[in-house]
CSV table of C-alpha atoms in Angstrom, one decimal:
chain,number,residue,atom,x,y,z
X,1,MET,CA,36.0,110.2,159.0
X,2,ARG,CA,39.4,111.2,157.6
X,3,LEU,CA,40.1,113.3,160.7
X,4,LEU,CA,39.2,110.3,162.9
X,5,ALA,CA,41.5,108.0,160.9
X,6,ILE,CA,44.4,110.5,161.2
X,7,LEU,CA,43.8,110.8,165.0
X,8,ALA,CA,43.7,107.0,165.3
X,9,ILE,CA,47.0,106.6,163.5
X,10,ALA,CA,48.6,109.3,165.6
X,11,LEU,CA,47.2,107.6,168.8
X,12,CYS,CA,48.6,104.2,167.8
X,13,SER,CA,52.0,105.7,167.0
X,14,ALA,CA,52.1,107.5,170.3
X,15,LEU,CA,51.1,104.3,172.2
X,16,ALA,CA,53.7,102.3,170.4
X,17,ALA,CA,56.4,104.8,171.3
X,18,VAL,CA,55.3,104.6,175.0
X,19,LEU,CA,55.2,100.8,175.0
X,20,GLY,CA,58.6,100.6,173.3
X,21,CYS,CA,60.0,98.2,170.7
X,22,ASP,CA,59.0,94.6,171.2
X,23,VAL,CA,61.6,93.2,168.7
X,24,PRO,CA,64.4,91.3,170.5
X,25,LEU,CA,67.4,93.6,170.1
X,26,VAL,CA,69.7,92.5,172.9
X,27,HIS,CA,72.4,91.3,170.4
X,28,TYR,CA,72.7,94.9,169.0
X,29,LYS,CA,72.9,96.4,172.4
X,30,THR,CA,75.5,93.9,173.5
X,31,MET,CA,77.7,94.8,170.5
X,32,LYS,CA,77.2,98.5,171.2
X,33,CYS,CA,75.7,99.0,167.7
X,34,THR,CA,74.3,102.5,167.1
X,35,PRO,CA,70.5,102.8,166.5
X,36,VAL,CA,69.6,104.8,163.4
X,37,GLY,CA,66.2,106.4,162.8
X,38,SER,CA,62.9,105.6,164.5
X,39,ARG,CA,59.7,104.0,163.6
X,40,PRO,CA,56.1,104.4,164.8
X,41,ASP,CA,56.3,101.1,166.7
X,42,GLY,CA,59.2,102.5,168.9
X,43,CYS,CA,61.9,100.5,167.1
X,44,PRO,CA,64.9,102.0,165.3
X,45,GLU,CA,64.9,101.7,161.5
X,46,ARG,CA,68.2,99.9,161.7
X,47,TYR,CA,71.4,99.6,163.6
X,48,ASP,CA,74.9,100.5,162.5
X,49,CYS,CA,77.2,97.6,163.5
X,50,PRO,CA,80.8,98.1,162.2
X,51,SER,CA,81.9,94.8,163.9
X,52,ILE,CA,79.6,93.0,161.4
X,53,THR,CA,79.5,95.2,158.3
X,54,ALA,CA,83.2,96.2,158.4
X,55,HIS,CA,84.6,93.2,160.2
X,56,ASP,CA,88.3,92.7,160.4
X,57,SER,CA,89.1,89.0,160.7
X,58,SER,CA,92.4,89.8,162.3
X,59,LYS,CA,90.8,91.5,165.3
X,60,CYS,CA,88.4,90.5,168.1
X,61,TYR,CA,85.3,92.4,169.2
X,62,PHE,CA,83.7,92.6,172.6
X,63,ASN,CA,81.3,95.0,174.2
X,64,GLY,CA,81.8,97.7,171.7
X,65,LYS,CA,85.6,97.5,171.8
X,66,THR,CA,88.1,96.2,169.3
X,67,TYR,CA,91.0,94.0,170.4
X,68,ASP,CA,94.3,93.3,168.6
X,69,ILE,CA,96.0,89.9,168.6
X,70,ASP,CA,97.3,89.1,172.1
X,71,GLN,CA,95.4,92.0,173.7
X,72,SER,CA,93.6,91.0,176.9
X,73,VAL,CA,90.2,91.9,178.1
X,74,PRO,CA,90.0,93.1,181.7
X,75,ASP,CA,88.8,90.4,184.1
X,76,THR,CA,86.2,92.7,185.5
X,77,GLU,CA,84.4,92.7,182.1
X,78,VAL,CA,84.2,88.9,181.7
X,79,ALA,CA,83.8,87.8,185.3
X,80,GLN,CA,80.0,87.6,184.9
X,81,PHE,CA,80.5,84.9,182.3
X,82,CYS,CA,82.5,82.7,184.7
X,83,SER,CA,85.6,83.6,182.6
X,84,ALA,CA,89.0,85.1,183.2
X,85,LEU,CA,92.3,85.9,181.4
X,86,CYS,CA,90.5,86.4,178.1
X,87,TYR,CA,92.8,87.5,175.2
X,88,CYS,CA,92.4,87.8,171.4
X,89,ARG,CA,94.3,85.2,169.4
X,90,SER,CA,94.7,84.5,165.7
X,91,ALA,CA,92.4,81.8,164.2
X,92,ASN,CA,90.8,80.7,161.0
X,93,PRO,CA,88.5,82.0,159.6
X,94,VAL,CA,88.3,84.9,162.2
X,95,ALA,CA,90.3,85.8,165.3
X,96,LYS,CA,88.8,84.6,168.5
X,97,PHE,CA,89.0,85.0,172.2
X,98,ARG,CA,90.6,82.4,174.4
X,99,CYS,CA,89.5,82.4,178.1
X,100,VAL,CA,89.9,80.4,181.2
X,101,HIS,CA,86.6,79.0,182.5
X,102,VAL,CA,86.0,79.6,186.2
X,103,ASP,CA,84.2,76.9,188.2
X,104,CYS,CA,82.6,78.5,191.2
X,105,ALA,CA,83.2,76.7,194.5
X,106,GLU,CA,79.4,76.4,195.1
X,107,PHE,CA,79.2,74.2,192.0
X,108,PHE,CA,80.8,71.4,194.0
X,109,GLN,CA,79.3,71.9,197.4
X,110,ARG,CA,76.1,70.8,199.0
X,111,PHE,CA,74.0,73.7,200.1
X,112,ASP,CA,71.6,74.1,203.0
X,113,TYR,CA,68.8,76.0,201.2
X,114,ASP,CA,66.5,75.8,204.2
X,115,ASN,CA,68.9,77.6,206.5
X,116,CYS,CA,71.3,79.6,204.3
X,117,LEU,CA,71.4,82.2,201.6
X,118,ARG,CA,74.1,82.8,199.0
X,119,GLN,CA,75.4,86.3,198.7
X,120,TYR,CA,76.0,88.0,195.3
X,121,GLU,CA,77.5,91.2,193.9
X,122,ARG,CA,76.5,92.8,190.6
X,123,GLN,CA,77.7,91.3,187.4
X,124,ARG,CA,79.6,88.5,189.1
X,125,CYS,CA,79.3,84.8,188.2
X,126,CYS,CA,80.2,83.2,191.6
X,127,SER,CA,78.7,84.0,195.0
X,128,THR,CA,80.8,86.0,197.4
X,129,GLY,CA,79.8,83.8,200.4
X,130,LYS,CA,76.8,82.7,202.4
X,131,VAL,CA,74.8,83.8,205.4
X,132,CYS,CA,73.1,81.2,207.7
X,133,GLY,CA,70.9,80.9,210.7
X,134,ASP,CA,70.2,83.9,212.9
X,135,ALA,CA,72.6,86.1,210.8
X,136,ARG,CA,70.5,85.4,207.7
X,137,ASP,CA,67.3,86.4,209.5
X,138,LYS,CA,68.9,89.8,210.5
X,139,LEU,CA,69.6,90.7,206.8
X,140,ALA,CA,67.7,93.6,205.3
X,141,THR,CA,64.8,92.6,203.1
X,142,CYS,CA,63.6,93.9,199.7
X,143,GLU,CA,60.3,93.5,197.9
X,144,LEU,CA,60.1,93.3,194.2
X,145,GLU,CA,56.9,92.4,192.3
X,146,ASN,CA,55.3,90.8,195.4
X,147,GLU,CA,58.4,88.7,196.1
X,148,ILE,CA,60.5,89.1,199.3
X,149,TYR,CA,64.3,88.8,199.1
X,150,ARG,CA,67.1,89.3,201.6
X,151,GLU,CA,70.2,91.3,201.3
X,152,GLY,CA,72.7,89.9,198.8
X,153,GLN,CA,70.1,87.9,196.8
X,154,ARG,CA,69.6,88.3,193.1
X,155,MET,CA,66.2,89.6,192.1
X,156,HIS,CA,64.7,89.1,188.7
X,157,PHE,CA,61.8,91.0,187.0
X,158,LYS,CA,58.9,89.0,185.6
X,159,ASP,CA,58.4,91.3,182.6
X,160,ASN,CA,62.0,92.4,182.0
X,161,LYS,CA,64.2,89.3,181.7
X,162,CYS,CA,67.2,91.4,180.8
X,163,ARG,CA,67.5,93.3,184.1
X,164,THR,CA,68.6,92.1,187.5
X,165,CYS,CA,68.9,93.7,190.9
X,166,ILE,CA,70.9,92.8,194.0
X,167,CYS,CA,68.9,93.2,197.2
X,168,SER,CA,70.5,95.8,199.4
X,169,ALA,CA,69.6,97.9,202.4
X,170,GLY,CA,67.5,100.8,201.4
X,171,PHE,CA,66.3,99.2,198.1
X,172,ASP,CA,63.5,101.2,196.5
X,173,ARG,CA,61.3,99.1,194.2
X,174,ASN,CA,60.1,102.3,192.5
X,175,ALA,CA,63.6,103.4,191.5
X,176,THR,CA,65.1,100.3,189.9
X,177,ASP,CA,66.0,102.4,186.8
X,178,THR,CA,68.6,104.4,188.8
X,179,ASP,CA,69.5,101.9,191.6
X,180,PRO,CA,73.3,101.2,191.3
X,181,ASN,CA,72.6,97.6,192.4
X,182,CYS,CA,70.4,97.1,189.3
X,183,TYR,CA,71.9,96.4,185.9
X,184,ASP,CA,71.1,95.2,182.4
X,185,THR,CA,72.3,91.9,181.2
X,186,THR,CA,75.4,91.8,178.9
X,187,CYS,CA,75.5,88.7,176.7
X,188,GLY,CA,78.7,86.8,176.2
X,189,PHE,CA,78.3,85.5,172.6
X,190,GLU,CA,81.1,87.7,171.3
X,191,LEU,CA,83.5,85.7,173.5
X,192,PHE,CA,82.2,82.2,172.6
X,193,ALA,CA,80.3,82.3,169.3
X,194,GLU,CA,82.5,84.2,166.9
X,195,LYS,CA,82.3,81.7,164.1
X,196,GLN,CA,78.5,81.8,164.0
X,197,LEU,CA,78.3,85.6,164.6
X,198,TYR,CA,80.8,86.6,161.9
X,199,GLY,CA,80.1,83.6,159.7
X,200,GLY,CA,76.7,85.0,158.6
X,201,GLY,CA,74.6,83.6,161.6
X,202,ILE,CA,71.6,85.3,163.1
X,203,PRO,CA,70.5,85.2,166.7
X,204,VAL,CA,67.8,82.8,167.9
X,205,TYR,CA,65.9,83.9,171.0
X,206,LYS,CA,64.0,81.7,173.3
X,207,GLN,CA,60.9,82.8,175.2
X,208,ASP,CA,61.8,84.2,178.7
X,209,VAL,CA,65.5,84.2,178.0
X,210,CYS,CA,67.3,87.5,177.6
X,211,CYS,CA,70.3,86.6,175.5
X,212,PRO,CA,70.3,84.8,172.1
X,213,TRP,CA,69.9,81.1,172.8
X,214,GLU,CA,71.9,80.1,169.8
X,215,TRP,CA,72.9,81.3,166.3
X,216,ARG,CA,71.5,80.0,163.1
X,217,THR,CA,73.6,79.8,159.9
X,218,PRO,CA,72.2,79.9,156.4
X,219,LYS,CA,71.0,76.6,154.8
X,220,ALA,CA,70.6,75.8,151.1
X,221,THR,CA,66.9,75.0,151.6
X,222,ASP,CA,66.1,78.5,153.1
X,223,SER,CA,63.9,80.8,151.0
X,224,VAL,CA,62.2,84.1,151.4
X,225,VAL,CA,58.5,84.7,152.1
X,226,LYS,CA,57.6,88.2,151.1
X,227,GLY,CA,55.7,90.3,153.7
X,228,ALA,CA,53.2,93.1,153.3
X,229,GLY,CA,55.8,95.9,153.9
X,230,ARG,CA,57.1,98.1,151.1
X,231,VAL,CA,60.2,97.1,149.3
X,232,ALA,CA,63.3,98.9,150.6
X,233,THR,CA,65.2,101.2,148.2
X,234,ASP,CA,68.1,101.6,150.7
X,235,PRO,CA,70.3,98.5,151.0
X,236,LYS,CA,70.9,99.5,154.6
X,237,LEU,CA,67.3,98.9,155.4
X,238,GLN,CA,67.5,95.3,154.3
X,239,CYS,CA,68.7,92.1,155.9
X,240,LYS,CA,71.3,89.9,154.2
X,241,TYR,CA,71.3,86.2,155.1
X,242,GLY,CA,73.6,84.0,153.1
X,243,SER,CA,72.6,84.6,149.4
X,244,LEU,CA,69.2,85.9,150.4
X,245,THR,CA,68.1,89.6,150.7
X,246,LEU,CA,65.1,90.4,152.8
X,247,ASP,CA,63.1,93.6,153.2
X,248,VAL,CA,61.6,94.5,156.6
X,249,GLY,CA,58.6,92.3,157.1
X,250,ASP,CA,59.9,89.4,155.1
X,251,THR,CA,60.2,86.0,156.8
X,252,LEU,CA,62.3,82.9,156.2
X,253,ASN,CA,60.8,79.7,154.9
X,254,ILE,CA,62.4,77.0,156.9
X,255,GLN,CA,62.1,73.2,156.6
X,256,GLN,CA,61.2,72.0,160.1
X,257,ARG,CA,60.2,68.6,161.5
X,258,ALA,CA,56.8,68.5,163.1
X,259,GLU,CA,58.3,67.4,166.4
X,260,ASP,CA,60.8,70.3,166.6
X,261,GLN,CA,60.1,73.5,168.5
X,262,LYS,CA,58.7,76.1,166.0
X,263,LEU,CA,61.4,78.5,164.8
X,264,THR,CA,60.2,81.8,163.3
X,265,CYS,CA,62.8,84.0,161.5
X,266,SER,CA,62.2,87.4,160.0
X,267,CYS,CA,63.8,90.7,159.0
X,268,GLN,CA,62.5,93.3,161.4
X,269,VAL,CA,65.4,95.7,162.3
X,270,PRO,CA,68.4,95.4,159.9
X,271,PRO,CA,71.1,94.6,159.3
X,272,LEU,CA,70.6,91.2,161.0
X,273,MET,CA,67.5,89.0,160.9
X,274,GLN,CA,66.4,87.4,164.2
X,275,CYS,CA,64.6,84.2,165.1
X,276,VAL,CA,62.3,83.3,167.9
X,277,LEU,CA,62.1,79.7,169.2
X,278,ASN,CA,58.6,79.0,170.5
């Protein structure tokens, strides 16, 4: 029986590693935090995030890079957020980016969806043009998860909301991990939510949305509900939230109205807690 139990545990651990971590970690990946350690469920034990744990309020942080006051971000790195001319400026309580918002021409034009298709390039906010009529029908086609697309269209995965492909001639649906026209989503919260991010906030994820939907800041009424996990002896394996300290597996007791969407917050992969809005 003992041998069977050991084999069962090993099998579960192997299966978890294959399936991968199911904790929402896009905020860490966006900030280019470094994963540390590994757990049987496929998740890292924690992340090392200097922009949070060693934050300098006189600097700005974006996509793993540090920017000094008046330093600009290349437009190519912010174009996907409908932004341009972003630069770091001094502000209270933390330095922040100031950007020009770009309104795409298609936002203000009627579009013939029955006869035309908009064309897109990877990691761009606005379309690069449109193709209509006979020219549209001559475009190359792609198939992804039983959906048919035409060249230049954005393609989305049903089970991977953080990855997008642009249909192109020669697209191979079995090689989306290496296709140069497929890419992972980069979130823009470092550009626009610096007060929440560096003011002790935690990411709130919404079902079927890749990036954090919003950021929740500590409230005086919050309290800790202890989980079944063991108490951490290493502070780096704990989540800090306002005046609260949580071990992995602990959840947050939140006062919510019955009519609100249910918000569940927990410490799963330190240093930040994360919430899911159901």
